[in-house]
Tab-separated table of C-alpha atoms in Angstrom:
chain	number	residue	atom	x	y	z
I	1	MET	CA	9.048	-149.874	-102.404
I	2	ASP	CA	10.918	-146.641	-103.106
I	3	ILE	CA	14.434	-145.981	-101.822
I	4	GLY	CA	14.309	-145.092	-98.116
I	5	ALA	CA	10.879	-146.579	-97.586
I	6	LEU	CA	10.468	-148.748	-94.501
I	7	THR	CA	6.867	-149.704	-95.154
I	8	PRO	CA	4.407	-148.641	-97.856
I	9	HIS	CA	3.413	-145.699	-95.643
I	10	VAL	CA	6.579	-144.930	-93.633
I	11	ASP	CA	9.991	-143.864	-94.889
I	12	VAL	CA	13.229	-142.615	-93.338
I	13	ALA	CA	12.289	-138.942	-93.804
I	14	LEU	CA	9.045	-139.403	-91.873
I	15	VAL	CA	10.813	-141.246	-89.044
I	16	THR	CA	13.422	-138.462	-88.909
I	17	LEU	CA	10.682	-135.820	-88.702
I	18	TYR	CA	8.907	-137.643	-85.875
I	19	ALA	CA	12.223	-138.115	-84.048
I	20	PHE	CA	12.909	-134.376	-84.331
I	21	TRP	CA	9.447	-133.553	-82.949
I	22	ALA	CA	9.989	-135.928	-80.025
I	23	PHE	CA	13.446	-134.480	-79.323
I	24	PHE	CA	12.090	-130.911	-79.478
I	25	ALA	CA	9.211	-131.751	-77.109
I	26	LEU	CA	11.652	-133.289	-74.610
I	27	LEU	CA	13.925	-130.257	-74.946
I	28	ILE	CA	11.069	-127.867	-74.155
I	29	TYR	CA	10.054	-130.003	-71.179
I	30	TYR	CA	13.656	-130.021	-69.906
I	31	LEU	CA	14.151	-126.274	-70.323
I	32	ARG	CA	10.831	-125.398	-68.678
I	33	SER	CA	11.732	-127.674	-65.788
I	34	GLU	CA	15.250	-126.241	-65.404
I	35	ASP	CA	14.074	-122.624	-65.418
I	36	LYS	CA	12.083	-123.409	-62.268
I	37	ARG	CA	15.230	-123.758	-60.180
I	38	GLU	CA	14.913	-120.112	-59.081
I	39	GLY	CA	11.734	-118.236	-58.210
I	40	TYR	CA	9.430	-121.233	-57.823
I	41	PRO	CA	6.976	-122.156	-56.485
I	42	LEU	CA	4.967	-119.060	-57.374
I	43	VAL	CA	2.769	-117.631	-54.640
I	44	THR	CA	-0.804	-116.410	-55.054
I	45	ASP	CA	-2.103	-113.110	-53.669
I	46	GLY	CA	-4.669	-112.787	-50.933
I	47	PRO	CA	-4.843	-113.428	-47.181
I	48	ASN	CA	-4.242	-117.161	-47.674
I	49	PRO	CA	-1.391	-117.434	-50.198
I	50	GLU	CA	-0.922	-120.752	-51.954
I	51	ARG	CA	2.126	-122.152	-53.699
I	52	VAL	CA	1.727	-122.789	-57.418
I	53	ILE	CA	4.146	-124.984	-59.384
I	54	GLY	CA	2.281	-125.760	-62.592
I	55	PHE	CA	3.556	-128.038	-65.345
I	56	PRO	CA	6.172	-129.419	-65.547
I	57	PRO	CA	7.012	-130.096	-61.895
I	58	LEU	CA	10.105	-128.765	-60.155
I	59	PRO	CA	13.338	-130.531	-61.144
I	60	GLU	CA	15.323	-132.637	-58.727
I	61	PRO	CA	17.540	-130.458	-56.490
I	62	LYS	CA	21.143	-129.901	-57.535
I	63	THR	CA	23.985	-128.740	-55.307
I	64	PHE	CA	26.318	-126.119	-56.755
I	65	LEU	CA	29.813	-125.522	-55.382
I	66	LEU	CA	30.556	-121.781	-55.319
I	67	ARG	CA	33.918	-120.109	-55.717
I	68	ASP	CA	34.224	-119.256	-52.041
I	69	GLY	CA	33.774	-122.902	-51.043
I	70	SER	CA	30.140	-122.591	-49.984
I	71	VAL	CA	27.362	-124.618	-51.557
I	72	ARG	CA	23.940	-123.667	-52.845
I	73	THR	CA	21.059	-125.985	-53.620
I	74	ALA	CA	18.372	-125.247	-56.193
I	75	PRO	CA	15.472	-125.502	-56.135
I	76	ARG	CA	15.207	-125.069	-52.386
I	77	ALA	CA	12.553	-124.301	-49.822
I	78	GLU	CA	12.378	-120.525	-49.333
I	79	GLU	CA	10.517	-118.623	-46.671
I	80	LEU	CA	7.777	-116.344	-47.945
I	81	VAL	CA	8.712	-112.675	-47.505
I	82	PRO	CA	5.502	-110.701	-46.951
I	83	VAL	CA	5.083	-107.255	-48.479
I	84	THR	CA	4.780	-104.861	-45.544
I	85	GLY	CA	5.197	-101.489	-47.242
I	86	ALA	CA	2.141	-101.632	-49.479
I	87	THR	CA	-1.506	-102.652	-49.570
I	88	PRO	CA	-3.776	-103.786	-52.449
I	89	ALA	CA	-5.586	-100.926	-54.151
I	90	TYR	CA	-8.731	-103.067	-54.559
I	91	LYS	CA	-10.229	-106.075	-52.820
I	92	PHE	CA	-9.486	-108.784	-55.358
I	93	ASP	CA	-6.528	-111.057	-56.003
I	94	GLY	CA	-3.946	-109.551	-58.326
I	95	ALA	CA	-4.930	-105.952	-57.567
I	96	PRO	CA	-2.082	-103.429	-57.870
I	97	LEU	CA	-0.247	-102.528	-54.687
I	98	VAL	CA	-0.219	-99.009	-53.269
I	99	PRO	CA	2.612	-97.896	-50.931
I	100	THR	CA	1.524	-97.198	-47.353
I	101	GLY	CA	4.585	-95.176	-46.307
I	102	ASN	CA	7.686	-93.979	-48.105
I	103	PRO	CA	7.149	-95.515	-51.576
I	104	LEU	CA	10.906	-95.782	-52.132
I	105	LEU	CA	11.101	-98.198	-49.171
I	106	SER	CA	7.971	-100.140	-50.119
I	107	GLY	CA	9.786	-102.829	-52.098
I	108	ILE	CA	7.287	-102.710	-54.969
I	109	GLY	CA	7.352	-101.521	-58.567
I	110	PRO	CA	10.513	-99.654	-59.597
I	111	ALA	CA	11.569	-99.570	-55.942
I	112	ALA	CA	11.568	-103.370	-55.626
I	113	TRP	CA	14.692	-105.306	-54.739
I	114	ALA	CA	15.724	-108.934	-54.498
I	115	GLU	CA	16.787	-110.542	-51.227
I	116	ARG	CA	20.221	-111.402	-52.585
I	117	ILE	CA	23.003	-112.845	-50.481
I	118	ASP	CA	24.084	-110.500	-47.702
I	119	ALA	CA	27.774	-110.693	-48.604
I	120	PRO	CA	30.043	-108.446	-50.697
I	121	ASP	CA	31.176	-109.125	-54.251
I	122	ILE	CA	34.614	-110.756	-54.275
I	123	ASP	CA	37.097	-110.513	-57.144
I	124	GLY	CA	39.234	-113.326	-58.532
I	125	GLU	CA	41.983	-112.666	-55.995
I	126	GLY	CA	39.669	-112.876	-52.994
I	127	HIS	CA	39.423	-109.134	-52.337
I	128	VAL	CA	36.244	-107.153	-51.827
I	129	ARG	CA	35.483	-105.745	-55.239
I	130	ILE	CA	33.611	-102.497	-54.485
I	131	VAL	CA	35.220	-100.276	-51.852
I	132	PRO	CA	35.705	-96.557	-51.145
I	133	LEU	CA	38.891	-94.838	-52.291
I	134	ARG	CA	39.987	-94.565	-48.664
I	135	VAL	CA	40.352	-98.353	-48.758
I	136	ALA	CA	41.591	-98.726	-52.350
I	137	LYS	CA	44.712	-96.654	-51.714
I	138	ASP	CA	46.310	-97.911	-54.930
I	139	LEU	CA	43.611	-96.121	-56.960
I	140	SER	CA	42.960	-92.408	-57.381
I	141	VAL	CA	40.996	-89.949	-59.495
I	142	GLU	CA	42.701	-89.089	-62.780
I	143	SER	CA	44.385	-85.688	-62.490
I	144	GLU	CA	42.560	-84.386	-65.590
I	145	ASP	CA	39.154	-85.414	-64.246
I	146	PRO	CA	37.143	-83.515	-61.627
I	147	ASP	CA	37.384	-84.877	-58.085
I	148	PRO	CA	33.948	-84.257	-56.527
I	149	ARG	CA	34.927	-85.161	-52.980
I	150	GLY	CA	33.920	-82.290	-50.749
I	151	TRP	CA	31.393	-80.934	-53.256
I	152	GLU	CA	27.724	-80.478	-52.403
I	153	ILE	CA	25.137	-82.709	-54.037
I	154	LEU	CA	21.849	-81.256	-55.226
I	155	GLY	CA	18.619	-83.223	-55.213
I	156	ALA	CA	15.973	-83.231	-57.928
I	157	ASP	CA	14.583	-79.999	-56.430
I	158	ASP	CA	18.014	-78.308	-56.735
I	159	LYS	CA	18.343	-78.102	-52.951
I	160	VAL	CA	21.488	-79.239	-51.157
I	161	ALA	CA	21.126	-82.810	-49.942
I	162	GLY	CA	24.590	-83.301	-48.479
I	163	THR	CA	28.287	-83.449	-49.285
I	164	VAL	CA	30.243	-86.002	-51.285
I	165	SER	CA	32.547	-87.611	-48.744
I	166	ASP	CA	34.105	-90.352	-50.891
I	167	LEU	CA	33.903	-92.319	-54.132
I	168	TRP	CA	33.314	-96.063	-54.207
I	169	VAL	CA	35.200	-97.823	-56.976
I	170	ASP	CA	35.012	-101.206	-58.650
I	171	ARG	CA	38.495	-102.689	-58.420
I	172	GLY	CA	37.746	-105.123	-61.228
I	173	ASP	CA	36.407	-102.695	-63.831
I	174	LEU	CA	38.194	-99.569	-62.502
I	175	LEU	CA	34.965	-97.580	-62.441
I	176	VAL	CA	33.239	-95.359	-59.924
I	177	ARG	CA	30.158	-97.265	-58.774
I	178	TYR	CA	28.757	-95.096	-55.970
I	179	TYR	CA	29.036	-91.626	-54.493
I	180	GLU	CA	29.213	-91.600	-50.708
I	181	ILE	CA	27.098	-88.754	-49.343
I	182	ALA	CA	27.237	-87.266	-45.852
I	183	VAL	CA	23.659	-86.191	-45.094
I	184	ARG	CA	22.531	-84.065	-42.164
I	185	ALA	CA	19.695	-85.814	-40.307
I	186	GLY	CA	18.622	-83.704	-37.358
I	187	ASN	CA	21.586	-83.210	-35.060
I	188	SER	CA	23.574	-86.068	-36.565
I	189	THR	CA	25.128	-87.031	-39.890
I	190	ARG	CA	24.384	-90.265	-41.689
I	191	THR	CA	26.144	-91.730	-44.703
I	192	VAL	CA	24.281	-93.002	-47.760
I	193	LEU	CA	25.377	-94.221	-51.180
I	194	ILE	CA	23.898	-93.224	-54.533
I	195	PRO	CA	24.729	-95.063	-57.797
I	196	ASN	CA	27.147	-93.246	-60.067
I	197	ALA	CA	24.815	-93.643	-63.055
I	198	LEU	CA	22.232	-91.412	-61.359
I	199	VAL	CA	24.625	-88.532	-60.653
I	200	LYS	CA	25.801	-85.739	-62.937
I	201	VAL	CA	29.000	-83.851	-62.155
I	202	LEU	CA	28.694	-80.079	-62.639
I	203	THR	CA	32.356	-79.203	-63.070
I	204	GLU	CA	32.011	-75.433	-63.401
I	205	GLU	CA	29.737	-75.107	-60.355
I	206	LYS	CA	31.791	-77.673	-58.395
I	207	LYS	CA	28.642	-79.515	-57.444
I	208	VAL	CA	27.012	-82.816	-58.321
I	209	ARG	CA	23.327	-83.315	-59.006
I	210	THR	CA	20.801	-86.091	-59.236
I	211	GLY	CA	17.347	-86.021	-60.762
I	212	SER	CA	16.317	-89.083	-58.777
I	213	VAL	CA	14.948	-87.772	-55.484
I	214	PRO	CA	14.491	-84.394	-53.757
I	215	ALA	CA	17.087	-83.404	-51.177
I	216	ALA	CA	14.829	-84.201	-48.211
I	217	LEU	CA	14.566	-87.888	-49.186
I	218	PHE	CA	18.315	-88.515	-48.921
I	219	ALA	CA	17.958	-88.812	-45.152
I	220	SER	CA	15.654	-91.840	-45.559
I	221	ALA	CA	17.874	-93.734	-48.000
I	222	PRO	CA	19.107	-97.218	-46.982
I	223	THR	CA	22.434	-97.353	-45.184
I	224	ILE	CA	25.064	-100.093	-45.165
I	225	ALA	CA	26.166	-102.139	-42.185
I	226	ASN	CA	29.909	-101.908	-42.832
I	227	PRO	CA	31.275	-98.442	-43.700
I	228	ASP	CA	33.935	-99.892	-46.021
I	229	ARG	CA	32.044	-102.523	-47.991
I	230	ILE	CA	28.631	-103.120	-49.507
I	231	THR	CA	26.832	-106.441	-49.923
I	232	PHE	CA	24.786	-107.689	-52.864
I	233	ARG	CA	21.583	-107.200	-50.877
I	234	GLU	CA	22.547	-103.666	-49.876
I	235	GLU	CA	23.419	-102.816	-53.484
I	236	ASP	CA	19.953	-103.878	-54.599
I	237	ARG	CA	18.260	-101.784	-51.908
I	238	VAL	CA	20.327	-98.687	-52.662
I	239	SER	CA	19.662	-99.004	-56.390
I	240	ALA	CA	15.949	-99.615	-55.773
I	241	TYR	CA	15.634	-96.516	-53.592
I	242	PHE	CA	17.274	-94.052	-55.938
I	243	GLY	CA	16.248	-95.760	-59.173
I	244	GLY	CA	12.627	-95.867	-58.032
I	245	GLY	CA	12.759	-92.154	-57.338
I	246	TYR	CA	12.222	-91.338	-60.994
I	247	LEU	CA	8.670	-92.648	-60.701
I	248	LEU	CA	7.833	-92.634	-56.994
I	249	ALA	CA	9.758	-89.753	-55.391
I	250	THR	CA	6.918	-87.231	-55.768
I	251	PRO	CA	3.153	-87.582	-56.275
I	252	GLU	CA	3.435	-85.814	-59.623
I	253	ARG	CA	5.782	-88.473	-60.983
I	254	THR	CA	3.405	-91.326	-60.216
I	255	GLU	CA	0.739	-90.035	-62.591
I	256	SER	CA	0.724	-90.423	-66.362
I	257	TRP	CA	1.431	-87.484	-68.655
I	258	LEU	CA	-1.616	-88.089	-70.856
């Protein structure tokens, strides 16, 4: 027999190739199983939703110790959250959903959000990471940069939506994350946040502007429970509302250009 041959028909190279194939198949199985720790089982559409796991099955639960001392198990049994702000466009499973009310609060499409933990982001020193400047007294706006506090904010229709009452900063990255807007709603004033990335500062006019939503829709934006901190879940809802405005804020935006 030739060098490396184990039998007349099998040699070391062939065994190595088969071993690699077996290892690769096990690796794929392991990775496909591990990526089912979040978001599974899937749920079918229709009046009688069913849970779908598929192949391979869910992995054995693991318990993760988080930085704050709490624990989280994955995969875990999760309650189904029904979609209440939309209805199927057609009477068959998998049909697209159509908003039934304010599309920016529907929780579908570009206005969708994840039910993340209802707790604020904490930095490495145990402090709330994203706070308004009235709380982060050690931070301030650079003297050479415009300070938009007190300026009016214009909606996508160039109408006044409210007044910038404060800036919310990220203590970790030293960035402005949100603009706090005081909005007139009837005889009262409510406070909403809009992501910094969706706002343009008009220095010469001493105004700020967003192309996300018209001025009238600011009054319906999600609010936060604590005036001096924002949770992960609230961040997702705020971003979904204003981010989704670029497609859902007006009927004209929902249609294609061609």
